[in-house]
Each structure stands twice: as C-alpha cells, then as structure tokens.
Amino acid sequence: MISPRPHSSWLLLVGSLAGWVAAIALIVEDFRLLKDPSYRPSCSINPILSCGSVMATHQASEFGFPNPVIGVVGFSLAVTIAVLAVAGVTMPRWFWGGLWLGLVVGMGFIFWLIFQSLYRINALCPYCMVVWTFTPLMLAAVTNQLWGGARGALGILAQWRWIVVTVYYAIVLLLVFLRFQDYWLSLV
C-alpha cells in the first residue's frame, strides 16, 4: 500500500482535469463537425493551429473511433484516482503501477500523434496540445508516487523526472518551431 504524496496528488488532479476537459471539448467539436461539415471548430484559429484540419484526418480516429474517446475514458480514470489520492486514500502499489503503465502507453501515443501532426497532417490541434502538455506532468507525478525516494534505476528516474519533462517540452517546442518557422516568423 502506498500513501499518496500531497504534491503529486494535486498535480495528478490538475493534469487529469485539464486533459479530460480538452478531450470533452474535442468530442463536442467533432460531433458538431459530423452534424455540419461546413462547421468551423472553435479551435481552428489559423492555418497552423487548426483542430479542424487534424480532425479531418484518419489519424484522428486511429482505432476506428475518435481519439478523444480514449482521452475521456483515460482521464476520467485518472481524475478518480487523483481525487482519492487528494483525499488521502491509501491504494495498493499495483494500482499506481497500472496508472503509471497507462500513462507510459499514453505518452507513446502522444509521441506518435506529435509526429503525425508535425510531419503528416501539417497542423496542430490546440486541445491535443493541452494533452501533450499535461500527460508528462501526470507521468512525473505518478513516477514520484511510485518510486520517489527509492534506490536503484527507478529511484533515479523519479529523482530526474523534472529534467526529463523539461527536455520533452524543449524538444517538442523546438520541433514545432522548426516545422512551422516560416509561419511563426511571418507573424513578427
């Protein structure tokens, strides 16, 4: 059994709520687009920041249904676990391990989606980027929950979690800038 760490619990709650809201918003936009093909989603801001362009691709429904459905389900589970953790409920290690594994798989899917957005779709979905932003924070929080203070490789991973998250952000920001630098520089 693991007693929840307050800071990790709150970070998990904030991150999972942000991801859940973004997934719900994407589903609402997707339904509106299905009802009216001429609908322009509110998250289609310019040629680069355009969730409408992303939603129109096969990558947006990689498993045969809209990807945000995965987000609604996954983030709902994470919100529930986070609320229990914030309330101080002690949960078994395997429970946290399952959440950690789910977040690792989610990050793998996010890496694939980032690649697809940058190099195949050529557009960025603002709501998707919320998920790209908060999922690594959630993974860091759960890593700390599981292995903070542990010895060995997992303890080192927990200790370096913020460096890993910072490097992830730096790489994603650099890739986004480089991929669309002509557009960004034209705005100056």
mmCIF file of C-alpha atoms in Angstrom:
data_model
loop_
_atom_site.group_PDB
_atom_site.id
_atom_site.type_symbol
_atom_site.label_atom_id
_atom_site.label_comp_id
_atom_site.label_asym_id
_atom_site.label_seq_id
_atom_site.Cartn_x
_atom_site.Cartn_y
_atom_site.Cartn_z
ATOM 1 C CA MET A 1 0.000 0.000 0.000
ATOM 2 C CA ILE A 2 1.201 3.480 -0.863
ATOM 3 C CA SER A 3 0.142 6.618 0.953
ATOM 4 C CA PRO A 4 -0.432 9.408 -1.541
ATOM 5 C CA ARG A 5 2.058 12.272 -1.699
ATOM 6 C CA PRO A 6 0.117 15.561 -1.490
ATOM 7 C CA HIS A 7 2.022 17.468 -4.210
ATOM 8 C CA SER A 8 1.915 14.538 -6.618
ATOM 9 C CA SER A 9 -1.787 14.018 -5.915
ATOM 10 C CA TRP A 10 -2.691 17.632 -6.660
ATOM 11 C CA LEU A 11 -0.562 17.668 -9.807
ATOM 12 C CA LEU A 12 -2.264 14.475 -10.958
ATOM 13 C CA LEU A 13 -5.679 16.023 -10.290
ATOM 14 C CA VAL A 14 -4.952 19.264 -12.156
ATOM 15 C CA GLY A 15 -3.391 17.417 -15.098
ATOM 16 C CA SER A 16 -6.149 14.851 -15.398
ATOM 17 C CA LEU A 17 -8.876 17.508 -15.184
ATOM 18 C CA ALA A 18 -7.159 19.581 -17.900
ATOM 19 C CA GLY A 19 -6.813 16.517 -20.133
ATOM 20 C CA TRP A 20 -10.416 15.478 -19.501
ATOM 21 C CA VAL A 21 -11.753 18.953 -20.366
ATOM 22 C CA ALA A 22 -9.648 19.034 -23.558
ATOM 23 C CA ALA A 23 -10.900 15.574 -24.583
ATOM 24 C CA ILE A 24 -14.539 16.559 -23.939
ATOM 25 C CA ALA A 25 -14.078 19.781 -25.928
ATOM 26 C CA LEU A 26 -12.631 17.813 -28.841
ATOM 27 C CA ILE A 27 -15.525 15.355 -28.803
ATOM 28 C CA VAL A 28 -18.033 18.224 -28.823
ATOM 29 C CA GLU A 29 -16.210 19.858 -31.746
ATOM 30 C CA ASP A 30 -16.042 16.501 -33.551
ATOM 31 C CA PHE A 31 -19.807 15.954 -33.154
ATOM 32 C CA ARG A 32 -20.542 19.461 -34.408
ATOM 33 C CA LEU A 33 -18.328 18.815 -37.425
ATOM 34 C CA LEU A 34 -20.091 15.491 -38.095
ATOM 35 C CA LYS A 35 -23.518 17.191 -37.926
ATOM 36 C CA ASP A 36 -22.463 20.085 -40.126
ATOM 37 C CA PRO A 37 -19.466 19.537 -42.441
ATOM 38 C CA SER A 38 -19.269 23.305 -43.014
ATOM 39 C CA TYR A 39 -18.837 23.950 -39.277
ATOM 40 C CA ARG A 40 -15.556 25.650 -38.373
ATOM 41 C CA PRO A 41 -14.340 24.367 -34.993
ATOM 42 C CA SER A 42 -13.577 26.997 -32.363
ATOM 43 C CA CYS A 43 -10.070 25.575 -32.071
ATOM 44 C CA SER A 44 -9.312 26.288 -35.736
ATOM 45 C CA ILE A 45 -7.507 29.567 -35.183
ATOM 46 C CA ASN A 46 -5.197 29.851 -38.182
ATOM 47 C CA PRO A 47 -3.616 27.579 -40.834
ATOM 48 C CA ILE A 48 -1.245 26.022 -38.258
ATOM 49 C CA LEU A 49 -3.396 25.950 -35.109
ATOM 50 C CA SER A 50 -6.329 24.127 -36.626
ATOM 51 C CA CYS A 51 -8.024 21.202 -34.933
ATOM 52 C CA GLY A 52 -10.495 21.060 -37.838
ATOM 53 C CA SER A 53 -7.621 20.117 -40.147
ATOM 54 C CA VAL A 54 -6.478 17.468 -37.683
ATOM 55 C CA MET A 55 -9.979 16.039 -37.089
ATOM 56 C CA ALA A 56 -10.435 15.528 -40.832
ATOM 57 C CA THR A 57 -7.554 13.004 -40.995
ATOM 58 C CA HIS A 58 -7.524 9.252 -40.461
ATOM 59 C CA GLN A 59 -5.032 9.759 -37.611
ATOM 60 C CA ALA A 60 -7.800 11.433 -35.586
ATOM 61 C CA SER A 61 -9.647 8.096 -35.416
ATOM 62 C CA GLU A 62 -6.722 5.717 -35.324
ATOM 63 C CA PHE A 63 -8.674 2.873 -33.696
ATOM 64 C CA GLY A 64 -11.914 3.321 -35.625
ATOM 65 C CA PHE A 65 -13.440 5.922 -33.291
ATOM 66 C CA PRO A 66 -12.390 9.488 -32.416
ATOM 67 C CA ASN A 67 -9.164 9.553 -30.391
ATOM 68 C CA PRO A 68 -10.678 11.892 -27.757
ATOM 69 C CA VAL A 69 -12.857 8.989 -26.594
ATOM 70 C CA ILE A 70 -9.641 7.385 -25.334
ATOM 71 C CA GLY A 71 -8.858 10.647 -23.556
ATOM 72 C CA VAL A 72 -12.267 10.921 -21.911
ATOM 73 C CA VAL A 73 -12.033 7.359 -20.567
ATOM 74 C CA GLY A 74 -8.365 7.553 -19.548
ATOM 75 C CA PHE A 75 -8.567 10.978 -17.955
ATOM 76 C CA SER A 76 -11.792 10.015 -16.154
ATOM 77 C CA LEU A 77 -9.917 7.135 -14.520
ATOM 78 C CA ALA A 78 -7.029 9.440 -13.677
ATOM 79 C CA VAL A 79 -9.378 12.066 -12.181
ATOM 80 C CA THR A 80 -10.974 9.389 -9.993
ATOM 81 C CA ILE A 81 -7.592 8.142 -8.773
ATOM 82 C CA ALA A 82 -6.400 11.710 -8.214
ATOM 83 C CA VAL A 83 -9.473 12.612 -6.156
ATOM 84 C CA LEU A 84 -8.896 9.528 -3.994
ATOM 85 C CA ALA A 85 -5.225 10.475 -3.622
ATOM 86 C CA VAL A 86 -6.018 14.085 -2.709
ATOM 87 C CA ALA A 87 -8.452 12.730 -0.104
ATOM 88 C CA GLY A 88 -5.565 10.714 1.345
ATOM 89 C CA VAL A 89 -6.847 7.263 0.420
ATOM 90 C CA THR A 90 -4.078 4.673 0.543
ATOM 91 C CA MET A 91 -4.013 2.491 -2.582
ATOM 92 C CA PRO A 92 -2.042 -0.632 -3.465
ATOM 93 C CA ARG A 93 1.217 -0.296 -5.393
ATOM 94 C CA TRP A 94 -0.235 -2.274 -8.343
ATOM 95 C CA PHE A 95 -2.982 0.347 -8.629
ATOM 96 C CA TRP A 96 -0.421 3.126 -9.036
ATOM 97 C CA GLY A 97 1.617 0.864 -11.294
ATOM 98 C CA GLY A 98 -1.382 0.393 -13.561
ATOM 99 C CA LEU A 99 -1.881 4.146 -13.803
ATOM 100 C CA TRP A 100 1.835 4.614 -14.488
ATOM 101 C CA LEU A 101 1.747 1.999 -17.245
ATOM 102 C CA GLY A 102 -1.335 3.632 -18.774
ATOM 103 C CA LEU A 103 0.435 6.996 -18.787
ATOM 104 C CA VAL A 104 3.540 5.484 -20.408
ATOM 105 C CA VAL A 105 1.368 3.964 -23.163
ATOM 106 C CA GLY A 106 -0.420 7.315 -23.465
ATOM 107 C CA MET A 107 2.927 9.079 -23.907
ATOM 108 C CA GLY A 108 3.831 6.607 -26.645
ATOM 109 C CA PHE A 109 0.588 7.503 -28.433
ATOM 110 C CA ILE A 110 1.310 11.201 -27.880
ATOM 111 C CA PHE A 111 4.766 10.849 -29.462
ATOM 112 C CA TRP A 112 3.126 9.241 -32.492
ATOM 113 C CA LEU A 113 0.470 11.981 -32.645
ATOM 114 C CA ILE A 114 3.093 14.729 -32.397
ATOM 115 C CA PHE A 115 4.976 13.193 -35.321
ATOM 116 C CA GLN A 116 1.759 12.857 -37.333
ATOM 117 C CA SER A 117 0.709 16.444 -36.582
ATOM 118 C CA LEU A 118 4.068 17.930 -37.483
ATOM 119 C CA TYR A 119 5.095 15.863 -40.489
ATOM 120 C CA ARG A 120 1.981 14.294 -41.999
ATOM 121 C CA ILE A 121 -1.007 16.498 -41.147
ATOM 122 C CA ASN A 122 0.922 19.792 -41.055
ATOM 123 C CA ALA A 123 -1.340 21.328 -38.433
ATOM 124 C CA LEU A 124 -1.587 21.495 -34.655
ATOM 125 C CA CYS A 125 -4.685 20.884 -32.572
ATOM 126 C CA PRO A 126 -4.753 23.242 -29.549
ATOM 127 C CA TYR A 127 -6.810 20.824 -27.446
ATOM 128 C CA CYS A 128 -4.431 17.993 -28.337
ATOM 129 C CA MET A 129 -1.546 20.170 -27.227
ATOM 130 C CA VAL A 130 -3.209 20.506 -23.811
ATOM 131 C CA VAL A 131 -2.980 16.706 -23.558
ATOM 132 C CA TRP A 132 0.627 16.821 -24.812
ATOM 133 C CA THR A 133 1.364 19.328 -22.032
ATOM 134 C CA PHE A 134 -0.317 17.710 -19.042
ATOM 135 C CA THR A 135 0.279 13.997 -19.614
ATOM 136 C CA PRO A 136 4.055 14.242 -18.970
ATOM 137 C CA LEU A 137 3.331 16.138 -15.742
ATOM 138 C CA MET A 138 0.935 13.401 -14.681
ATOM 139 C CA LEU A 139 3.517 10.747 -15.523
ATOM 140 C CA ALA A 140 6.110 12.613 -13.440
ATOM 141 C CA ALA A 141 3.684 12.829 -10.506
ATOM 142 C CA VAL A 142 2.881 9.110 -10.625
ATOM 143 C CA THR A 143 6.579 8.241 -11.058
ATOM 144 C CA ASN A 144 7.258 10.198 -7.876
ATOM 145 C CA GLN A 145 4.339 8.499 -6.159
ATOM 146 C CA LEU A 146 5.678 5.050 -7.009
ATOM 147 C CA TRP A 147 9.436 5.490 -6.740
ATOM 148 C CA GLY A 148 10.232 8.804 -5.051
ATOM 149 C CA GLY A 149 12.947 8.038 -2.531
ATOM 150 C CA ALA A 150 13.568 4.525 -3.880
ATOM 151 C CA ARG A 151 17.041 3.201 -4.627
ATOM 152 C CA GLY A 152 18.297 1.986 -7.965
ATOM 153 C CA ALA A 153 17.263 2.886 -11.505
ATOM 154 C CA LEU A 154 13.626 3.641 -10.634
ATOM 155 C CA GLY A 155 14.686 5.956 -7.809
ATOM 156 C CA ILE A 156 16.999 7.766 -10.225
ATOM 157 C CA LEU A 157 14.135 8.047 -12.722
ATOM 158 C CA ALA A 158 11.939 9.576 -10.006
ATOM 159 C CA GLN A 159 14.727 11.915 -8.993
ATOM 160 C CA TRP A 160 15.314 13.119 -12.564
ATOM 161 C CA ARG A 161 11.643 13.261 -13.586
ATOM 162 C CA TRP A 162 11.552 17.072 -13.895
ATOM 163 C CA ILE A 163 14.657 17.096 -16.074
ATOM 164 C CA VAL A 164 13.025 14.505 -18.346
ATOM 165 C CA VAL A 165 9.803 16.560 -18.536
ATOM 166 C CA THR A 166 11.768 19.752 -19.251
ATOM 167 C CA VAL A 167 13.745 18.061 -22.031
ATOM 168 C CA TYR A 168 10.475 16.718 -23.504
ATOM 169 C CA TYR A 169 8.967 20.245 -23.544
ATOM 170 C CA ALA A 170 12.126 21.730 -25.063
ATOM 171 C CA ILE A 171 12.232 19.125 -27.829
ATOM 172 C CA VAL A 172 8.519 19.477 -28.665
ATOM 173 C CA LEU A 173 8.727 23.283 -28.706
ATOM 174 C CA LEU A 174 11.828 23.162 -30.894
ATOM 175 C CA LEU A 175 10.199 20.710 -33.316
ATOM 176 C CA VAL A 176 7.036 22.845 -33.517
ATOM 177 C CA PHE A 177 9.079 25.987 -34.103
ATOM 178 C CA LEU A 178 11.312 24.394 -36.728
ATOM 179 C CA ARG A 179 8.437 22.723 -38.571
ATOM 180 C CA PHE A 180 6.397 25.927 -38.843
ATOM 181 C CA GLN A 181 9.141 28.547 -38.564
ATOM 182 C CA ASP A 182 8.190 30.253 -41.820
ATOM 183 C CA TYR A 183 4.686 30.847 -40.492
ATOM 184 C CA TRP A 184 5.794 31.933 -36.998
ATOM 185 C CA LEU A 185 8.398 34.325 -38.417
ATOM 186 C CA SER A 186 5.861 35.834 -40.833
ATOM 187 C CA LEU A 187 3.849 36.967 -37.802
ATOM 188 C CA VAL A 188 6.683 39.157 -36.500
#
